[in-house]
mmCIF file of C-alpha atoms and ligand atoms in Angstrom:
data_model
loop_
_atom_site.group_PDB
_atom_site.id
_atom_site.type_symbol
_atom_site.label_atom_id
_atom_site.label_comp_id
_atom_site.label_asym_id
_atom_site.label_seq_id
_atom_site.Cartn_x
_atom_site.Cartn_y
_atom_site.Cartn_z
ATOM 1 C CA UNK A 22 33.410 5.646 3.741
ATOM 2 C CA UNK A 23 30.169 3.891 4.630
ATOM 3 C CA UNK A 24 27.191 4.030 2.329
ATOM 4 C CA UNK A 25 24.673 6.876 2.692
ATOM 5 C CA UNK A 26 21.433 5.098 3.557
ATOM 6 C CA UNK A 27 17.808 6.241 3.319
ATOM 7 C CA UNK A 28 15.629 5.873 6.380
ATOM 8 C CA UNK A 29 12.008 6.618 7.261
ATOM 9 C CA UNK A 30 11.928 9.641 9.578
ATOM 10 C CA UNK A 31 8.178 10.343 9.672
ATOM 11 C CA UNK A 32 4.878 8.648 8.861
ATOM 12 C CA UNK A 33 1.288 9.832 8.414
ATOM 13 C CA UNK A 34 -1.984 8.412 7.183
ATOM 14 C CA UNK A 35 -5.561 9.346 6.444
ATOM 15 C CA UNK A 36 -8.702 7.275 5.986
ATOM 16 C CA UNK A 37 -12.088 8.806 5.177
ATOM 17 C CA UNK A 38 -14.797 8.753 7.833
ATOM 18 C CA UNK A 39 -17.491 6.923 5.897
ATOM 19 C CA UNK A 40 -17.505 3.205 6.754
ATOM 20 C CA UNK A 41 -18.900 0.613 4.347
ATOM 21 C CA UNK A 42 -19.526 -2.629 6.249
ATOM 22 C CA UNK A 43 -20.090 -6.141 4.959
ATOM 23 C CA UNK A 44 -23.704 -5.752 6.065
ATOM 24 C CA UNK A 45 -24.016 -2.643 3.891
ATOM 25 C CA UNK A 46 -22.665 -4.649 0.944
ATOM 26 C CA UNK A 47 -25.220 -7.409 1.598
ATOM 27 C CA UNK A 48 -27.848 -4.851 0.634
ATOM 28 C CA UNK A 49 -26.033 -3.958 -2.601
ATOM 29 C CA UNK A 50 -24.918 -7.303 -4.090
ATOM 30 C CA UNK A 51 -25.513 -11.016 -3.571
ATOM 31 C CA UNK A 52 -22.983 -11.574 -0.786
ATOM 32 C CA UNK A 53 -22.856 -12.026 2.960
ATOM 33 C CA UNK A 54 -20.733 -11.017 5.916
ATOM 34 C CA UNK A 55 -19.676 -14.588 6.694
ATOM 35 C CA UNK A 56 -18.413 -15.242 3.135
ATOM 36 C CA UNK A 57 -16.445 -12.007 3.033
ATOM 37 C CA UNK A 58 -14.883 -12.492 6.483
ATOM 38 C CA UNK A 59 -13.865 -16.106 5.989
ATOM 39 C CA UNK A 60 -12.588 -15.698 2.406
ATOM 40 C CA UNK A 61 -10.813 -12.366 2.836
ATOM 41 C CA UNK A 62 -10.615 -11.267 6.504
ATOM 42 C CA UNK A 63 -12.398 -7.983 5.693
ATOM 43 C CA UNK A 64 -15.154 -6.606 7.945
ATOM 44 C CA UNK A 65 -15.404 -3.040 6.686
ATOM 45 C CA UNK A 66 -13.688 -0.491 4.472
ATOM 46 C CA UNK A 67 -13.624 3.308 4.165
ATOM 47 C CA UNK A 68 -15.133 5.322 1.329
ATOM 48 C CA UNK A 69 -14.146 8.826 0.233
ATOM 49 C CA UNK A 70 -17.511 10.338 -0.647
ATOM 50 C CA UNK A 71 -16.252 13.713 -1.852
ATOM 51 C CA UNK A 72 -12.907 14.538 -3.356
ATOM 52 C CA UNK A 73 -10.114 12.609 -5.016
ATOM 53 C CA UNK A 74 -6.894 10.739 -4.374
ATOM 54 C CA UNK A 75 -4.965 13.993 -3.929
ATOM 55 C CA UNK A 76 -7.179 14.763 -0.910
ATOM 56 C CA UNK A 77 -6.108 11.485 0.684
ATOM 57 C CA UNK A 78 -2.454 12.353 -0.042
ATOM 58 C CA UNK A 79 -2.665 15.897 1.291
ATOM 59 C CA UNK A 80 -4.290 14.881 4.578
ATOM 60 C CA UNK A 81 -1.727 12.112 5.168
ATOM 61 C CA UNK A 82 1.188 14.433 4.347
ATOM 62 C CA UNK A 83 -0.108 17.252 6.576
ATOM 63 C CA UNK A 84 -0.123 14.845 9.498
ATOM 64 C CA UNK A 85 3.378 13.681 8.656
ATOM 65 C CA UNK A 86 4.796 17.207 8.389
ATOM 66 C CA UNK A 87 3.243 18.161 11.705
ATOM 67 C CA UNK A 88 4.852 15.163 13.402
ATOM 68 C CA UNK A 89 8.262 15.797 11.822
ATOM 69 C CA UNK A 90 7.941 19.531 12.584
ATOM 70 C CA UNK A 91 9.113 20.646 9.175
ATOM 71 C CA UNK A 92 7.628 22.884 6.491
ATOM 72 C CA UNK A 93 6.450 21.566 3.118
ATOM 73 C CA UNK A 94 8.884 23.995 1.491
ATOM 74 C CA UNK A 95 11.752 21.787 2.741
ATOM 75 C CA UNK A 96 10.629 18.783 0.657
ATOM 76 C CA UNK A 97 12.790 17.972 -2.394
ATOM 77 C CA UNK A 98 10.742 15.308 -4.147
ATOM 78 C CA UNK A 99 7.228 13.803 -3.992
ATOM 79 C CA UNK A 100 6.500 10.359 -5.415
ATOM 80 C CA UNK A 101 2.840 9.341 -5.447
ATOM 81 C CA UNK A 102 2.092 5.656 -5.975
ATOM 82 C CA UNK A 103 -1.482 5.240 -7.184
ATOM 83 C CA UNK A 104 -3.704 3.573 -9.779
ATOM 84 C CA UNK A 105 -6.444 6.128 -9.197
ATOM 85 C CA UNK A 106 -4.776 9.475 -9.978
ATOM 86 C CA UNK A 107 -7.074 12.514 -9.900
ATOM 87 C CA UNK A 108 -6.633 12.687 -13.689
ATOM 88 C CA UNK A 109 -4.316 11.119 -16.285
ATOM 89 C CA UNK A 110 -2.450 14.387 -16.212
ATOM 90 C CA UNK A 111 -1.277 16.524 -14.580
ATOM 91 C CA UNK A 112 0.285 14.032 -12.202
ATOM 92 C CA UNK A 113 -1.306 13.781 -8.764
ATOM 93 C CA UNK A 114 2.174 14.529 -7.398
ATOM 94 C CA UNK A 115 1.981 18.001 -8.993
ATOM 95 C CA UNK A 116 -1.494 18.620 -7.586
ATOM 96 C CA UNK A 117 -0.229 17.603 -4.150
ATOM 97 C CA UNK A 118 2.946 19.694 -4.514
ATOM 98 C CA UNK A 119 0.876 22.812 -5.091
ATOM 99 C CA UNK A 120 -1.685 22.077 -2.393
ATOM 100 C CA UNK A 121 0.798 21.444 0.398
ATOM 101 C CA UNK A 122 3.050 24.321 -0.683
ATOM 102 C CA UNK A 123 6.135 22.227 -1.421
ATOM 103 C CA UNK A 124 7.570 25.076 -3.425
ATOM 104 C CA UNK A 125 10.966 23.583 -4.245
ATOM 105 C CA UNK A 126 9.817 19.980 -4.809
ATOM 106 C CA UNK A 127 9.361 18.170 -8.083
ATOM 107 C CA UNK A 128 7.427 14.947 -8.323
ATOM 108 C CA UNK A 129 5.863 12.185 -10.301
ATOM 109 C CA UNK A 130 3.259 9.437 -10.102
ATOM 110 C CA UNK A 131 4.204 5.793 -10.126
ATOM 111 C CA UNK A 132 1.876 3.062 -11.338
ATOM 112 C CA UNK A 133 2.525 -0.377 -9.884
ATOM 113 C CA UNK A 134 -0.865 -1.098 -8.297
ATOM 114 C CA UNK A 135 -0.593 -2.944 -4.988
ATOM 115 C CA UNK A 136 3.216 -2.899 -5.185
ATOM 116 C CA UNK A 137 3.196 0.826 -5.930
ATOM 117 C CA UNK A 138 4.363 1.857 -2.489
ATOM 118 C CA UNK A 139 7.311 -0.548 -2.466
ATOM 119 C CA UNK A 140 8.369 0.460 -5.991
ATOM 120 C CA UNK A 141 8.129 4.139 -4.943
ATOM 121 C CA UNK A 142 9.968 3.573 -1.667
ATOM 122 C CA UNK A 143 12.870 1.919 -3.467
ATOM 123 C CA UNK A 144 12.900 4.638 -6.146
ATOM 124 C CA UNK A 145 12.846 7.374 -3.490
ATOM 125 C CA UNK A 146 15.627 5.765 -1.493
ATOM 126 C CA UNK A 147 17.932 5.856 -4.551
ATOM 127 C CA UNK A 148 17.686 9.666 -4.643
ATOM 128 C CA UNK A 149 18.756 9.776 -0.997
ATOM 129 C CA UNK A 150 21.550 7.214 -1.362
ATOM 130 C CA UNK A 151 22.979 9.016 -4.402
ATOM 131 C CA UNK A 152 23.158 12.229 -2.388
ATOM 132 C CA UNK A 153 20.883 14.061 -4.843
ATOM 133 C CA UNK A 154 18.184 14.852 -2.272
ATOM 134 C CA UNK A 155 17.644 14.854 1.479
ATOM 135 C CA UNK A 156 13.861 14.911 1.925
ATOM 136 C CA UNK A 157 11.734 12.647 -0.247
ATOM 137 C CA UNK A 158 8.029 12.109 0.373
ATOM 138 C CA UNK A 159 6.766 8.697 -0.690
ATOM 139 C CA UNK A 160 2.990 8.486 -0.765
ATOM 140 C CA UNK A 161 0.658 5.548 -1.400
ATOM 141 C CA UNK A 162 -2.955 6.537 -1.953
ATOM 142 C CA UNK A 163 -5.957 5.171 -3.789
ATOM 143 C CA UNK A 164 -9.593 6.028 -4.119
ATOM 144 C CA UNK A 165 -10.510 2.498 -5.173
ATOM 145 C CA UNK A 166 -14.224 3.273 -4.906
ATOM 146 C CA UNK A 167 -13.818 5.410 -8.053
ATOM 147 C CA UNK A 168 -13.020 2.349 -10.214
ATOM 148 C CA UNK A 169 -15.157 -0.318 -8.530
ATOM 149 C CA UNK A 170 -18.297 -1.784 -10.011
ATOM 150 C CA UNK A 171 -20.679 -1.987 -7.062
ATOM 151 C CA UNK A 172 -22.751 -4.562 -8.943
ATOM 152 C CA UNK A 173 -19.776 -6.977 -9.195
ATOM 153 C CA UNK A 174 -19.520 -8.995 -5.993
ATOM 154 C CA UNK A 175 -16.188 -10.482 -7.083
ATOM 155 C CA UNK A 176 -14.394 -7.154 -6.703
ATOM 156 C CA UNK A 177 -16.478 -4.547 -4.863
ATOM 157 C CA UNK A 178 -16.173 -6.283 -1.499
ATOM 158 C CA UNK A 179 -12.376 -6.309 -1.574
ATOM 159 C CA UNK A 180 -11.277 -2.693 -1.802
ATOM 160 C CA UNK A 181 -11.432 0.571 0.151
ATOM 161 C CA UNK A 182 -10.054 4.117 0.054
ATOM 162 C CA UNK A 183 -7.079 5.473 1.995
ATOM 163 C CA UNK A 184 -3.758 7.266 1.830
ATOM 164 C CA UNK A 185 -0.484 7.241 3.735
ATOM 165 C CA UNK A 186 2.963 8.759 3.419
ATOM 166 C CA UNK A 187 6.504 8.333 4.690
ATOM 167 C CA UNK A 188 9.413 10.756 4.657
ATOM 168 C CA UNK A 189 12.812 9.471 3.550
ATOM 169 C CA UNK A 190 15.945 11.211 4.798
ATOM 170 C CA UNK A 191 19.601 10.192 5.068
ATOM 171 C CA UNK A 192 20.133 7.907 8.044
ATOM 172 C CA UNK A 193 22.354 9.368 10.761
ATOM 173 C CA UNK A 194 23.889 5.935 11.332
ATOM 174 C CA UNK A 195 24.694 3.498 8.516
ATOM 175 C CA UNK A 196 23.131 0.502 10.250
ATOM 176 C CA UNK A 197 19.654 2.079 10.187
ATOM 177 C CA UNK A 198 17.293 2.467 7.258
ATOM 178 C CA UNK A 199 16.460 0.590 4.087
ATOM 179 C CA UNK A 200 18.899 -2.309 4.039
ATOM 180 C CA UNK A 201 17.850 -4.306 0.997
ATOM 181 C CA UNK A 202 15.106 -4.783 -1.559
ATOM 182 C CA UNK A 203 13.909 -7.253 -4.185
ATOM 183 C CA UNK A 204 11.393 -6.059 -6.767
ATOM 184 C CA UNK A 205 9.838 -8.091 -9.550
ATOM 185 C CA UNK A 206 7.428 -7.787 -12.481
ATOM 186 C CA UNK A 207 5.801 -10.339 -14.775
ATOM 187 C CA UNK A 208 3.607 -8.798 -17.450
ATOM 188 C CA UNK A 209 1.937 -12.108 -18.239
ATOM 189 C CA UNK A 210 -0.097 -11.491 -15.066
ATOM 190 C CA UNK A 211 -1.787 -8.569 -16.831
ATOM 191 C CA UNK A 212 -4.449 -10.938 -18.121
ATOM 192 C CA UNK A 213 -5.884 -11.516 -14.637
ATOM 193 C CA UNK A 214 -6.225 -8.068 -13.080
ATOM 194 C CA UNK A 215 -6.819 -4.924 -15.090
ATOM 195 C CA UNK A 216 -8.948 -1.938 -16.013
ATOM 196 C CA UNK A 217 -9.140 -1.879 -19.798
ATOM 197 C CA UNK A 218 -11.038 1.330 -20.456
ATOM 198 C CA UNK A 219 -9.868 4.916 -20.509
ATOM 199 C CA UNK A 220 -6.290 4.441 -21.720
ATOM 200 C CA UNK A 221 -4.933 4.816 -25.253
ATOM 201 C CA UNK A 222 -5.953 1.232 -26.082
ATOM 202 C CA UNK A 223 -9.622 1.788 -25.311
ATOM 203 C CA UNK A 224 -10.329 5.507 -25.008
ATOM 204 C CA UNK A 225 -13.603 6.350 -23.315
ATOM 205 C CA UNK A 226 -16.637 5.909 -25.559
ATOM 206 C CA UNK A 227 -20.269 5.089 -24.914
ATOM 207 C CA UNK A 228 -19.345 1.508 -25.778
ATOM 208 C CA UNK A 229 -16.534 1.256 -23.221
ATOM 209 C CA UNK A 230 -18.890 2.604 -20.582
ATOM 210 C CA UNK A 231 -21.677 0.206 -21.590
ATOM 211 C CA UNK A 232 -19.229 -2.706 -21.444
ATOM 212 C CA UNK A 233 -18.160 -1.631 -17.938
ATOM 213 C CA UNK A 234 -14.538 -1.301 -19.049
ATOM 214 C CA UNK A 235 -13.804 1.587 -16.677
ATOM 215 C CA UNK A 236 -13.967 -0.736 -13.700
ATOM 216 C CA UNK A 237 -11.521 -3.219 -12.204
ATOM 217 C CA UNK A 238 -11.684 -6.735 -13.582
ATOM 218 C CA UNK A 239 -10.099 -9.528 -11.555
ATOM 219 C CA UNK A 240 -9.787 -13.267 -11.972
ATOM 220 C CA UNK A 241 -9.572 -13.751 -8.205
ATOM 221 C CA UNK A 242 -8.387 -17.373 -8.213
ATOM 222 C CA UNK A 243 -5.441 -16.751 -10.544
ATOM 223 C CA UNK A 244 -4.365 -13.629 -8.665
ATOM 224 C CA UNK A 245 -4.713 -15.489 -5.383
ATOM 225 C CA UNK A 246 -2.393 -18.269 -6.589
ATOM 226 C CA UNK A 247 0.154 -15.765 -7.920
ATOM 227 C CA UNK A 248 0.045 -13.742 -4.708
ATOM 228 C CA UNK A 249 0.427 -16.722 -2.364
ATOM 229 C CA UNK A 250 3.571 -17.771 -4.201
ATOM 230 C CA UNK A 251 5.005 -14.350 -5.118
ATOM 231 C CA UNK A 252 4.677 -12.660 -1.743
ATOM 232 C CA UNK A 253 5.817 -15.667 0.280
ATOM 233 C CA UNK A 254 8.794 -16.401 -2.008
ATOM 234 C CA UNK A 255 10.103 -12.847 -2.035
ATOM 235 C CA UNK A 256 9.669 -12.417 1.730
ATOM 236 C CA UNK A 257 11.702 -15.539 2.375
ATOM 237 C CA UNK A 258 14.264 -14.523 -0.239
ATOM 238 C CA UNK A 259 14.923 -11.147 1.370
ATOM 239 C CA UNK A 260 15.549 -12.588 4.825
ATOM 240 C CA UNK A 261 17.673 -15.467 3.572
ATOM 241 C CA UNK A 262 19.920 -13.301 1.425
ATOM 242 C CA UNK A 263 20.572 -11.131 4.487
ATOM 243 C CA UNK A 264 21.394 -14.195 6.609
ATOM 244 C CA UNK A 265 18.331 -13.711 8.787
ATOM 245 C CA UNK A 266 15.530 -16.020 9.905
ATOM 246 C CA UNK A 267 11.968 -15.320 10.990
ATOM 247 C CA UNK A 268 13.324 -15.086 14.551
ATOM 248 C CA UNK A 269 15.223 -11.908 13.672
ATOM 249 C CA UNK A 270 12.185 -10.134 12.221
ATOM 250 C CA UNK A 271 10.127 -7.922 14.546
ATOM 251 C CA UNK A 272 7.361 -7.158 12.051
ATOM 252 C CA UNK A 273 6.108 -8.370 8.710
ATOM 253 C CA UNK A 274 4.235 -5.542 6.995
ATOM 254 C CA UNK A 275 2.310 -7.283 4.233
ATOM 255 C CA UNK A 276 0.152 -5.764 1.532
ATOM 256 C CA UNK A 277 -3.423 -6.225 2.774
ATOM 257 C CA UNK A 278 -5.287 -8.011 -0.036
ATOM 258 C CA UNK A 279 -6.476 -11.157 1.663
ATOM 259 C CA UNK A 280 -5.843 -12.524 5.152
ATOM 260 C CA UNK A 281 -5.166 -15.983 3.725
ATOM 261 C CA UNK A 282 -2.352 -14.583 1.541
ATOM 262 C CA UNK A 283 -0.918 -12.787 4.582
ATOM 263 C CA UNK A 284 -1.049 -15.961 6.689
ATOM 264 C CA UNK A 285 0.667 -18.001 3.976
ATOM 265 C CA UNK A 286 3.491 -15.449 3.799
ATOM 266 C CA UNK A 287 3.961 -15.393 7.572
ATOM 267 C CA UNK A 288 3.989 -19.211 7.693
ATOM 268 C CA UNK A 289 6.618 -19.398 4.982
ATOM 269 C CA UNK A 290 8.844 -17.006 6.960
ATOM 270 C CA UNK A 291 8.244 -18.934 10.178
ATOM 271 C CA UNK A 292 6.643 -15.885 11.791
ATOM 272 C CA UNK A 293 4.099 -15.899 14.566
ATOM 273 C CA UNK A 294 0.834 -14.019 13.777
ATOM 274 C CA UNK A 295 1.663 -11.604 16.622
ATOM 275 C CA UNK A 296 4.528 -10.252 14.485
ATOM 276 C CA UNK A 297 2.337 -9.456 11.476
ATOM 277 C CA UNK A 298 0.708 -6.078 10.929
ATOM 278 C CA UNK A 299 -2.918 -6.665 9.967
ATOM 279 C CA UNK A 300 -5.605 -4.023 9.466
ATOM 280 C CA UNK A 301 -7.394 -5.522 6.446
ATOM 281 C CA UNK A 302 -10.394 -6.169 8.716
ATOM 282 C CA UNK A 303 -10.943 -2.394 9.045
ATOM 283 C CA UNK A 304 -9.843 -1.041 5.662
ATOM 284 C CA UNK A 305 -9.920 -3.826 3.055
ATOM 285 C CA UNK A 306 -7.431 -3.482 0.230
ATOM 286 C CA UNK A 307 -6.470 0.184 -0.218
ATOM 287 C CA UNK A 308 -3.972 -0.794 -2.979
ATOM 288 C CA UNK A 309 -0.918 1.531 -2.773
ATOM 289 C CA UNK A 310 -1.833 2.708 0.730
ATOM 290 C CA UNK A 311 -1.903 -0.575 2.664
ATOM 291 C CA UNK A 312 1.750 -0.811 3.726
ATOM 292 C CA UNK A 313 2.372 2.824 4.794
ATOM 293 C CA UNK A 314 -1.053 2.808 6.486
ATOM 294 C CA UNK A 315 0.113 -0.104 8.641
ATOM 295 C CA UNK A 316 3.434 1.595 9.397
ATOM 296 C CA UNK A 317 1.730 4.817 10.452
ATOM 297 C CA UNK A 318 -0.865 3.067 12.635
ATOM 298 C CA UNK A 319 1.645 0.799 14.336
ATOM 299 C CA UNK A 320 4.032 3.706 14.940
ATOM 300 C CA UNK A 321 1.176 5.749 16.391
ATOM 301 C CA UNK A 322 0.253 2.844 18.689
ATOM 302 C CA UNK A 323 3.781 2.757 20.108
ATOM 303 C CA UNK A 324 4.658 -0.624 18.625
ATOM 304 C CA UNK A 325 7.602 0.324 16.417
ATOM 305 C CA UNK A 326 11.003 0.467 18.107
ATOM 306 C CA UNK A 327 14.361 1.687 16.942
ATOM 307 C CA UNK A 328 16.536 -1.235 15.855
ATOM 308 C CA UNK A 329 13.669 -3.548 14.911
ATOM 309 C CA UNK A 330 14.128 -5.405 11.641
ATOM 310 C CA UNK A 331 10.993 -5.270 9.551
ATOM 311 C CA UNK A 332 10.025 -6.747 6.189
ATOM 312 C CA UNK A 333 7.573 -5.005 3.867
ATOM 313 C CA UNK A 334 6.056 -7.285 1.207
ATOM 314 C CA UNK A 335 3.577 -6.864 -1.623
ATOM 315 C CA UNK A 336 1.965 -8.460 -4.646
ATOM 316 C CA UNK A 337 -0.331 -6.823 -7.154
ATOM 317 C CA UNK A 338 -1.513 -6.110 -10.681
ATOM 318 C CA UNK A 339 1.081 -6.330 -13.394
ATOM 319 C CA UNK A 340 1.994 -8.703 -11.880
ATOM 320 C CA UNK A 341 4.298 -6.717 -9.633
ATOM 321 C CA UNK A 342 5.736 -7.903 -6.351
ATOM 322 C CA UNK A 343 8.587 -7.335 -3.974
ATOM 323 C CA UNK A 344 9.979 -7.034 -0.470
ATOM 324 C CA UNK A 345 12.003 -4.431 1.420
ATOM 325 C CA UNK A 346 14.105 -5.031 4.540
ATOM 326 C CA UNK A 347 14.383 -2.114 6.980
ATOM 327 C CA UNK A 348 16.327 -1.642 10.186
ATOM 328 C CA UNK A 349 13.765 0.698 11.734
ATOM 329 C CA UNK A 350 15.051 3.976 13.191
ATOM 330 C CA UNK A 351 11.953 6.007 14.077
ATOM 331 C CA UNK A 352 11.061 5.512 17.739
ATOM 332 C CA UNK A 353 7.312 5.353 18.424
ATOM 333 C CA UNK A 354 5.829 8.227 20.457
ATOM 334 C CA UNK A 355 4.789 6.228 23.523
ATOM 335 C CA UNK A 356 6.462 3.424 25.420
ATOM 336 C CA UNK A 357 5.069 -0.056 25.050
HETATM 337 N N1 COA B 427 -19.972 -13.161 -1.958
HETATM 338 C C1 COA B 427 -20.413 -14.425 -2.054
HETATM 339 N N2 COA B 427 -19.947 -15.289 -2.969
HETATM 340 C C2 COA B 427 -18.997 -14.868 -3.794
HETATM 341 C C3 COA B 427 -18.493 -13.555 -3.738
HETATM 342 C C4 COA B 427 -19.020 -12.695 -2.780
HETATM 343 N N3 COA B 427 -18.605 -11.428 -2.633
HETATM 344 N N4 COA B 427 -17.541 -13.420 -4.672
HETATM 345 C C5 COA B 427 -17.452 -14.592 -5.297
HETATM 346 N N5 COA B 427 -18.333 -15.457 -4.784
HETATM 347 C C6 COA B 427 -18.577 -16.845 -5.165
HETATM 348 C C7 COA B 427 -18.021 -17.146 -6.527
HETATM 349 O O1 COA B 427 -18.932 -16.749 -7.523
HETATM 350 C C8 COA B 427 -17.849 -18.651 -6.457
HETATM 351 O O2 COA B 427 -19.068 -19.232 -6.712
HETATM 352 P P1 COA B 427 -19.168 -20.499 -7.696
HETATM 353 O O3 COA B 427 -18.285 -21.538 -7.080
HETATM 354 O O4 COA B 427 -20.613 -20.808 -7.678
HETATM 355 O O5 COA B 427 -18.652 -19.997 -9.004
HETATM 356 C C9 COA B 427 -17.510 -18.893 -4.996
HETATM 357 O O6 COA B 427 -17.912 -17.722 -4.287
HETATM 358 C C10 COA B 427 -16.049 -19.162 -4.745
HETATM 359 O O7 COA B 427 -15.291 -18.203 -5.441
HETATM 360 P P2 COA B 427 -13.745 -18.278 -5.508
HETATM 361 O O8 COA B 427 -13.253 -17.322 -6.520
HETATM 362 O O9 COA B 427 -13.304 -19.705 -5.552
HETATM 363 O O10 COA B 427 -13.379 -17.747 -4.046
HETATM 364 P P3 COA B 427 -11.961 -17.602 -3.462
HETATM 365 O O11 COA B 427 -11.865 -18.464 -2.261
HETATM 366 O O12 COA B 427 -10.903 -17.705 -4.481
HETATM 367 O O13 COA B 427 -11.986 -16.091 -2.961
HETATM 368 C C11 COA B 427 -11.179 -13.931 -3.604
HETATM 369 C C12 COA B 427 -12.178 -15.056 -3.893
HETATM 370 C C13 COA B 427 -11.365 -12.812 -4.613
HETATM 371 C C14 COA B 427 -11.447 -13.431 -2.208
HETATM 372 C C15 COA B 427 -9.763 -14.510 -3.696
HETATM 373 O O14 COA B 427 -9.612 -15.231 -4.879
HETATM 374 C C16 COA B 427 -8.702 -13.462 -3.615
HETATM 375 O O15 COA B 427 -8.501 -12.861 -2.585
HETATM 376 N N6 COA B 427 -7.934 -13.264 -4.697
HETATM 377 C C17 COA B 427 -6.805 -12.360 -4.739
HETATM 378 C C18 COA B 427 -7.243 -10.972 -4.460
HETATM 379 C C19 COA B 427 -6.126 -10.026 -4.542
HETATM 380 O O16 COA B 427 -5.122 -10.233 -3.935
HETATM 381 N N7 COA B 427 -6.380 -8.959 -5.300
HETATM 382 C C20 COA B 427 -5.632 -7.790 -5.385
HETATM 383 C C21 COA B 427 -4.292 -7.957 -5.914
HETATM 384 S S1 COA B 427 -3.236 -7.504 -4.706
#
């Protein structure tokens, strides 16, 4: 008997309306549009002015359910990848479960920063492959503006807010769906990208607030070096171990942290830029949301076709990194 495979059967995303441009940031910190564009590829990002990460999740999921024409009560499991949960507890997945009315679902949050969506996608697919569940929502959402120091030009220009979701179901044909994955972690990378305040190590005090410990800290150069190597290596590894070359890949769906990291990954795979999903210019780095946000936008634009082989790739805090190979099964709505 052939293996039961998980496949993506619906996508949905949400970005807040408020746009924060590079020119806006010029008025807030010592930076400029040219520096940001050439060093990162970012032109603008979205900001959620009111509400929390669960709002981003709920709006993305509502869109997804509408497209798939199913009720929330049919969902078995909700996994929310995020580093900006509404609260430490209850889990954002529980808040979302109640708000969408997923009455029979259970759920949990998963913390793997920019690789959160890939970790969650692989976790969710195991529940489908084992036969335990048939409808698993995998959500990547972050309200990065809630942990950014808008006086720190090293970090505040990089990130934005957004949320996106995919639905995993058993594939009707064994050749479609999530074919392979490689996930990695290296805790020694924790020294270069972190938020030290608020956890059990440094509970919130006046001192932690004064020392700005409730904001992201990043040593950009070190993370950049790690990301260039990690994301490119794992992307090449996943195609090679499946006896594929860049020629066989229809789309690379990279985590959107920096255009130069994306370009390096595409080069390493021998992929033309036209085969790379890029929306960092409009949204910046939305952490766990970047990859599903690309999938949902490209699907909506009619650019995803059944039978296309696509590689998802990420690198982020932890360090965490990985790649997922998919034989895409969800036909886009319009012809292209
Ligand atoms: N505007 C203007 N100048 C800035 C700036 C800003 N927003 N931020 C930093 N600079 C300055 C630095 O202070 C430095 O000045 P100095 O040489 O006088 O010290 C100079 O620009 C160069 O900084 P550097 O860190 O060498 O730039 P970079 O080319 O490495 O780009 C990042 C910085 C953050 C864009 C880049 O390192 C990066 O993208 N890192 C990885 C980000 C990432 O992937 N993070 C999320 C994990 S997924």
